[in-house]
Short mmCIF file of C-alpha atoms and ligand atoms in Angstrom, two decimals:
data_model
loop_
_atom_site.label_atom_id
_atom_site.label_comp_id
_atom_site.label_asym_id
_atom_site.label_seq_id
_atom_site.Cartn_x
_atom_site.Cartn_y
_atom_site.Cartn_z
CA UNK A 1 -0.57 140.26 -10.29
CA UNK A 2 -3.21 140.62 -7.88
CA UNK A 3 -5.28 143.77 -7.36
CA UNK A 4 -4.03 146.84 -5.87
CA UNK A 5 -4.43 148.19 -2.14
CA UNK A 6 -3.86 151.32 -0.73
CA UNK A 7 -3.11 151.47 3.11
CA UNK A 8 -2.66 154.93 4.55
CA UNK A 9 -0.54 155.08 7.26
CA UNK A 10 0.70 151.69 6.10
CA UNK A 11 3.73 151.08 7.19
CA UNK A 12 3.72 150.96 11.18
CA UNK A 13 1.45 150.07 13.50
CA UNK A 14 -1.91 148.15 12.46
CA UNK A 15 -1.33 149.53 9.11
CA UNK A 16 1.88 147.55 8.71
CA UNK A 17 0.42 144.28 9.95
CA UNK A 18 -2.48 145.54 7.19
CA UNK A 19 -0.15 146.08 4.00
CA UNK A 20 1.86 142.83 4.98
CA UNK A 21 -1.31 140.82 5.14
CA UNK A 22 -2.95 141.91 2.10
CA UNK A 23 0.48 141.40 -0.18
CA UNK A 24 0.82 137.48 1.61
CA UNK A 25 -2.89 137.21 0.35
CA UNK A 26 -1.38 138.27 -3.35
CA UNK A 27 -2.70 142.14 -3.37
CA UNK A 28 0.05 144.37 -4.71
CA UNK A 29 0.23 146.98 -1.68
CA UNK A 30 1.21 150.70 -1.53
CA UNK A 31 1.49 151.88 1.94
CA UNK A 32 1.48 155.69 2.76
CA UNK A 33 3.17 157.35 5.40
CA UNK A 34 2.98 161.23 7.29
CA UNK A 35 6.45 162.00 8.73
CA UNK A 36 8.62 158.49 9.81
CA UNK A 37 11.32 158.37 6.59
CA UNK A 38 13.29 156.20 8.61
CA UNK A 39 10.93 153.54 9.65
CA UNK A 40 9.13 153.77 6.39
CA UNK A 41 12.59 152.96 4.59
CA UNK A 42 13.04 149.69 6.81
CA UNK A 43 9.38 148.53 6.50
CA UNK A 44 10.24 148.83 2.71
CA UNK A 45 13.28 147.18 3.03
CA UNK A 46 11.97 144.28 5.17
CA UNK A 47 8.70 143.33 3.21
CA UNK A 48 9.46 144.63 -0.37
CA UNK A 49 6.26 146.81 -0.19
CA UNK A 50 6.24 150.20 -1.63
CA UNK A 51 6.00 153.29 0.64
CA UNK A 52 4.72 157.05 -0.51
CA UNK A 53 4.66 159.66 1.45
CA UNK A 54 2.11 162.03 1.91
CA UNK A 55 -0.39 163.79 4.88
CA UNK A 56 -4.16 162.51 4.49
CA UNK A 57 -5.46 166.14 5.82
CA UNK A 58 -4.31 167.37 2.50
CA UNK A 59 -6.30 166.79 -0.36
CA UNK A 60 -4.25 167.54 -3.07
CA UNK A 61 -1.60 165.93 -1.43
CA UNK A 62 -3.56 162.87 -1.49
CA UNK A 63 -4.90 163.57 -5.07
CA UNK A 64 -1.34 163.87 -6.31
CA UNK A 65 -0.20 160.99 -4.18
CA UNK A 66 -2.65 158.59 -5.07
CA UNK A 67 -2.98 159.26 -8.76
CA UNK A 68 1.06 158.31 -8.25
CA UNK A 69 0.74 154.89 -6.99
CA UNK A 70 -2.38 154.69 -9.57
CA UNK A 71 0.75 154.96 -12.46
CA UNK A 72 3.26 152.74 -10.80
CA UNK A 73 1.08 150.24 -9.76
CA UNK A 74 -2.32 150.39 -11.54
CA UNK A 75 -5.84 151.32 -10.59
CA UNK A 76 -6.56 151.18 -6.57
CA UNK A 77 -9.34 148.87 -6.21
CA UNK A 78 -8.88 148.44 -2.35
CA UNK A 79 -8.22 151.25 -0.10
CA UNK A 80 -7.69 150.81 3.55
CA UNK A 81 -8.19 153.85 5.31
CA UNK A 82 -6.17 153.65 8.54
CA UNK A 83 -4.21 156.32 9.27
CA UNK A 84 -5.15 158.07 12.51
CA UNK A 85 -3.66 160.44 15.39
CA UNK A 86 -4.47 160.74 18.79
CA UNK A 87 -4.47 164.31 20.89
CA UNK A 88 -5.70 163.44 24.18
CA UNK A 89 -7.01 165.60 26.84
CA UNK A 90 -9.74 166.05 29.11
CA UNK A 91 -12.41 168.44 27.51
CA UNK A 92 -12.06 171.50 29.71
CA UNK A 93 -7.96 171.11 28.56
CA UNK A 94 -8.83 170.48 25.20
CA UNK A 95 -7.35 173.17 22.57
CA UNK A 96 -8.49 174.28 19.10
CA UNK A 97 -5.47 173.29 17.70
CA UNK A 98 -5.91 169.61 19.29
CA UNK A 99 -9.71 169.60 18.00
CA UNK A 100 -8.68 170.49 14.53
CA UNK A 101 -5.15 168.44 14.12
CA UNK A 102 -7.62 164.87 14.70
CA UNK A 103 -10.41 165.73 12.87
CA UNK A 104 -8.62 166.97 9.65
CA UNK A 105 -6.40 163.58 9.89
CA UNK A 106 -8.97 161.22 11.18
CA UNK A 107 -11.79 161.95 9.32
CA UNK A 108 -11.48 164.63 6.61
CA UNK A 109 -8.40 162.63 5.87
CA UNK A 110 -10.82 159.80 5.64
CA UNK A 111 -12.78 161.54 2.71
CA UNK A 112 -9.44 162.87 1.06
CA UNK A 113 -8.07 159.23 0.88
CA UNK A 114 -11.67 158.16 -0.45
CA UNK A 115 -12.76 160.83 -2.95
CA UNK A 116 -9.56 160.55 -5.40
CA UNK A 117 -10.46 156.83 -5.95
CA UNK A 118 -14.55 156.66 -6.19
CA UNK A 119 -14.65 158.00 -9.63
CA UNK A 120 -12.29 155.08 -11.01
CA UNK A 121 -14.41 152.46 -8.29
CA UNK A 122 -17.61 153.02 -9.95
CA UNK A 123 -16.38 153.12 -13.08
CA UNK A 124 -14.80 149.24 -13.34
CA UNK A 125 -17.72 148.34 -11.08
CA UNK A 126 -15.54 147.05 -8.08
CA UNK A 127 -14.49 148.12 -5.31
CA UNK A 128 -13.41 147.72 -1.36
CA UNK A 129 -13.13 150.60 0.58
CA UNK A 130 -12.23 149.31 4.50
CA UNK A 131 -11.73 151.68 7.11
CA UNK A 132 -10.38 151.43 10.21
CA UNK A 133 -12.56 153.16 13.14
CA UNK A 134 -11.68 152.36 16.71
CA UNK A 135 -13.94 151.11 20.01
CA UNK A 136 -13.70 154.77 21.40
CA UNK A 137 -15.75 156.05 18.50
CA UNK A 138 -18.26 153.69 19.36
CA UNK A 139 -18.31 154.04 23.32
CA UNK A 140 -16.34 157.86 23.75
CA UNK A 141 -13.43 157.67 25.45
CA UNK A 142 -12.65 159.98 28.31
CA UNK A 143 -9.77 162.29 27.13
CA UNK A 144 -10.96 161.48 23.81
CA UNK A 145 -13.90 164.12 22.84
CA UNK A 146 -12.04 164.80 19.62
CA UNK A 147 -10.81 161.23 18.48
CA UNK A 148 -14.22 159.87 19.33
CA UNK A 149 -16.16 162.28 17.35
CA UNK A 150 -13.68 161.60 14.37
CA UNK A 151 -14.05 157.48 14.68
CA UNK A 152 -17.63 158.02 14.65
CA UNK A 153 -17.95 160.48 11.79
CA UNK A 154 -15.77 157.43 9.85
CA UNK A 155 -18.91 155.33 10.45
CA UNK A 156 -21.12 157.63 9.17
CA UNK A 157 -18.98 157.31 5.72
CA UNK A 158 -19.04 154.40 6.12
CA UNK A 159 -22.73 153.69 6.07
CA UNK A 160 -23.24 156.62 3.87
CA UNK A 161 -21.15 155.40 0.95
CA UNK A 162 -22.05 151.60 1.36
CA UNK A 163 -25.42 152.84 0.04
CA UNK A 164 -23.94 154.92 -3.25
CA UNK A 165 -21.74 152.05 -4.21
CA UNK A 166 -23.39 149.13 -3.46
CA UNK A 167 -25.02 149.06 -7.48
CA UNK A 168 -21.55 149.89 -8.81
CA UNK A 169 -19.82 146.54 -6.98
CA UNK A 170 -18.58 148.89 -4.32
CA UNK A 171 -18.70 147.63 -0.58
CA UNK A 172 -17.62 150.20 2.15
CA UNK A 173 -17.05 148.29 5.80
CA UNK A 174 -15.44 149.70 9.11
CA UNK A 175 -13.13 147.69 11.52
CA UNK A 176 -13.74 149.14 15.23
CA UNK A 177 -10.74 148.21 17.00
CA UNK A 178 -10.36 147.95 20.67
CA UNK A 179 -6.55 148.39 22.62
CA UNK A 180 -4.14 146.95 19.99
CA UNK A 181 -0.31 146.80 21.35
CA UNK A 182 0.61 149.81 19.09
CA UNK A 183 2.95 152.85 19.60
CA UNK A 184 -0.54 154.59 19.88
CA UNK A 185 -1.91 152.54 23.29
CA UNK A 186 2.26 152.67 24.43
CA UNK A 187 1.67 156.58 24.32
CA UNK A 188 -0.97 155.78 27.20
CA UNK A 189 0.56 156.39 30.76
CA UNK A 190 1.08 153.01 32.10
CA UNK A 191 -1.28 152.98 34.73
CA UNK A 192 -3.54 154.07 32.37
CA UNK A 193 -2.99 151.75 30.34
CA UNK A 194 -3.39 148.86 32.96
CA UNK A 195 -6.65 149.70 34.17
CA UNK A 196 -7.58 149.92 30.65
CA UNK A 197 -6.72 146.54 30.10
CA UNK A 198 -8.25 145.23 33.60
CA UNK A 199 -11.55 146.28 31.48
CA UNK A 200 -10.77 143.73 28.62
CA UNK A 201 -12.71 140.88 29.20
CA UNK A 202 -9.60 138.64 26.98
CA UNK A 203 -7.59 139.99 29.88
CA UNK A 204 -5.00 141.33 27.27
CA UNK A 205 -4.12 143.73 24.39
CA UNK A 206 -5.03 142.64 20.40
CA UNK A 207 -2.07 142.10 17.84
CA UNK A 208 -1.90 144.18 15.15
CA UNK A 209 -2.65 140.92 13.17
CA UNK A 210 -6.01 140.42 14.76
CA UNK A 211 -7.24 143.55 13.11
CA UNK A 212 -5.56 142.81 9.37
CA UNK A 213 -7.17 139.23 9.63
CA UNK A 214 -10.54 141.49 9.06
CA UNK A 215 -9.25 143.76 6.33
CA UNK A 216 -8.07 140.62 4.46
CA UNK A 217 -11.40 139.09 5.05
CA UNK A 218 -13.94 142.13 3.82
CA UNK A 219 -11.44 142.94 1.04
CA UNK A 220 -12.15 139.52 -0.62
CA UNK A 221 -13.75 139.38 -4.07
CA UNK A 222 -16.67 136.85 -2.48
CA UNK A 223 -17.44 139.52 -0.19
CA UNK A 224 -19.65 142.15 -1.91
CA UNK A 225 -22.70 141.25 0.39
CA UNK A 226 -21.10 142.65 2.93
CA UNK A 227 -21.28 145.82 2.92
CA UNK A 228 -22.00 149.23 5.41
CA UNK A 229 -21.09 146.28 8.43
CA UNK A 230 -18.82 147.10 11.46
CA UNK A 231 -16.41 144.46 12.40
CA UNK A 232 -15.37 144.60 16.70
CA UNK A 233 -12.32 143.55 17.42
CA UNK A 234 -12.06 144.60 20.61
CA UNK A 235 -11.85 141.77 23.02
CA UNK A 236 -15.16 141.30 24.35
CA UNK A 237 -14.47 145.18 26.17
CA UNK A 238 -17.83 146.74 24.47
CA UNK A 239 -20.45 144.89 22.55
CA UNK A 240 -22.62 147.38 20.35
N1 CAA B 301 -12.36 157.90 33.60
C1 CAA B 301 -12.60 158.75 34.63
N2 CAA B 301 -11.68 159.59 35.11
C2 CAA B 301 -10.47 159.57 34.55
C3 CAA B 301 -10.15 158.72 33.50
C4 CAA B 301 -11.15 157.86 33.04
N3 CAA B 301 -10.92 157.00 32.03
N4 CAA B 301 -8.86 158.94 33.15
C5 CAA B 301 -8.41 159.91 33.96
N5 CAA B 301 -9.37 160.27 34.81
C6 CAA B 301 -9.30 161.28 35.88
C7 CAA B 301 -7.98 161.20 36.61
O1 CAA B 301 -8.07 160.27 37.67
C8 CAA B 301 -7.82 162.62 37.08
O2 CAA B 301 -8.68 162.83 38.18
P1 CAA B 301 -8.25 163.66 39.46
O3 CAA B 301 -7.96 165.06 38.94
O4 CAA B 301 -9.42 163.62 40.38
O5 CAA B 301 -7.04 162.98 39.98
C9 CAA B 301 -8.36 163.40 35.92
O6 CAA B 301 -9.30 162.56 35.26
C10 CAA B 301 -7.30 163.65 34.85
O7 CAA B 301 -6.80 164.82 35.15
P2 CAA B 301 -5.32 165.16 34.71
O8 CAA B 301 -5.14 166.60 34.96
O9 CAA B 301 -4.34 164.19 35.28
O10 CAA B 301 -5.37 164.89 33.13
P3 CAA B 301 -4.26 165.19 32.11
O11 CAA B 301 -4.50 166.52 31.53
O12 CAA B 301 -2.91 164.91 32.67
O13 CAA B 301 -4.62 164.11 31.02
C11 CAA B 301 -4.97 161.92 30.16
C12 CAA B 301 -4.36 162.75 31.25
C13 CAA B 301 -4.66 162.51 28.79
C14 CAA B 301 -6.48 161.91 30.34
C15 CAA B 301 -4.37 160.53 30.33
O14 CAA B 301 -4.90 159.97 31.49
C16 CAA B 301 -4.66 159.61 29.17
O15 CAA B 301 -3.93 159.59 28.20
N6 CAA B 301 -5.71 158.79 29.27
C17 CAA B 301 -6.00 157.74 28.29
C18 CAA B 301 -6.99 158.18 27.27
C19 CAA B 301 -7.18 157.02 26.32
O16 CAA B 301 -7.68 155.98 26.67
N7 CAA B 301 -6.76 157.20 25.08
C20 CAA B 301 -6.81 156.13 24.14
C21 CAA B 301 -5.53 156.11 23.36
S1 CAA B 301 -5.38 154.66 22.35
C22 CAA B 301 -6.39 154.91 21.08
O17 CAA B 301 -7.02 155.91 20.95
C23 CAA B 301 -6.52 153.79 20.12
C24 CAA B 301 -7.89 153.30 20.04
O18 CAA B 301 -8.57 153.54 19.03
C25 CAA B 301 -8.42 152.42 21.10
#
């Protein structure tokens, strides 16, 4: 059996083209989910991965969840951290409750998916933490004040932990991605969403696939020199 991987919100979206990627490259994958029983049940059904449910912007949620798939399926040695909301509005619109609901998913739920599994990380001397950032936290977004402060705080853990693991085998890498054809960039009002992709120099939205081809690639054994790196993947739309 290969090594186990942990996808948060694994099992739609990116994070499904994730999990399926890293269990046809032989990982054993358990995918988490917030809310969708339904489509988690039919992703299960279709690939044969496991699904567990819990929110990321609960830590002992995530404790209990994770030291659960850590007893079905053995210690967590890659952890994709992917799952991510969006509450859109223009700054002057923006509520408290809109602030809070994407940072306490997006990037406290970053450090509740991470913490639970750094102890056992340094302790076998391996591990791959990957998580996935976006474009906007790079550039801002309009509408985006909250999300974009949350995708660039993931960088900063990023960096940050690449630094503390990096003697104990552990890399830490983000994936920025740009406009992947996701329920997420569907949400966008169409016209929106066009001129969005009139600014995409591949004239054209990324596949889900284009993003788990990077996870598969920094979560490799022969890639512990990478580490603290950001991988684009956003089309050519913004070079950093
Ligand atoms: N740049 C400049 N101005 C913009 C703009 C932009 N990108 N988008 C909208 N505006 C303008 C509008 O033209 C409008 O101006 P007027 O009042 O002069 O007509 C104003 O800003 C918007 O005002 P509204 O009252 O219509 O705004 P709203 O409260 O209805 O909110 C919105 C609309 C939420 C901003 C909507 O346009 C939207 O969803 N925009 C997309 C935001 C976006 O790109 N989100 C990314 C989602 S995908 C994702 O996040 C994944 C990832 O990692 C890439």
């Amino acid at each position: 059996m290969g090594r186990t991987a942990l996808v948060t919100g694994g099992s739609r979206g990116i994070g499904a083209a994730i999990s399926k990627a890293l269990k046809d490259a032989g990982y054993t994958v358990a995918a988490t989910y917030a809310g969708n029983d339904e489509a988690a049940a039919k992703f299960t059904d279709e690939t044969g991965i496991k699904t567990y449910k819990w929110n990321v912007a609960d830590y002992d949620e995530s404790t209990a969840g994770i030291a659960k798939v850590e007893a079905d399926l053995g210690p967590i040695e890659v952890v994709v951290a992917n799952a991510g909301i969006t509450r859109d509005a223009p700054f002057h619109k923006m509520t408290p409750e809109q602030w809070k609901e994407v940072v306490d998913t997006n990037l406290t739920g970053v450090f509740n998916t991470l913490h639970p599994v750094w102890p056992g990380m340094r302790e076998r001397k391996f591990g791959r933490i990957i998580v996935i950032s976006s474009i906007n936290g790079q550039k801002g977004q309009f509408a985006q004040t909250n999300y974009a402060a949350t995708k660039a705080g993931d960088l900063g853990i990023v960096k940050s932990l690449a630094q503390e693991g990096a003697r104990a085998g552990i890399t830490a890498n983000a994936i920025c991605p740009g406009y992947i054809a996701t329920d997420m960039v569907m949400a966008v009002p169409e016209k929106v969403r066009d001129s969005i992709i009139a600014q995409i120099p591949a004239g054209r939205l990324g596949e889900p696939e284009e993003i788990a081809r990077c996870v598969v690639f920094l979560a490799a054994d022969d890639a512990g020199f990478i580490n603290g790196s950001t991988i684009s993947a956003n089309g050519g739309q913004f070079f950093v």
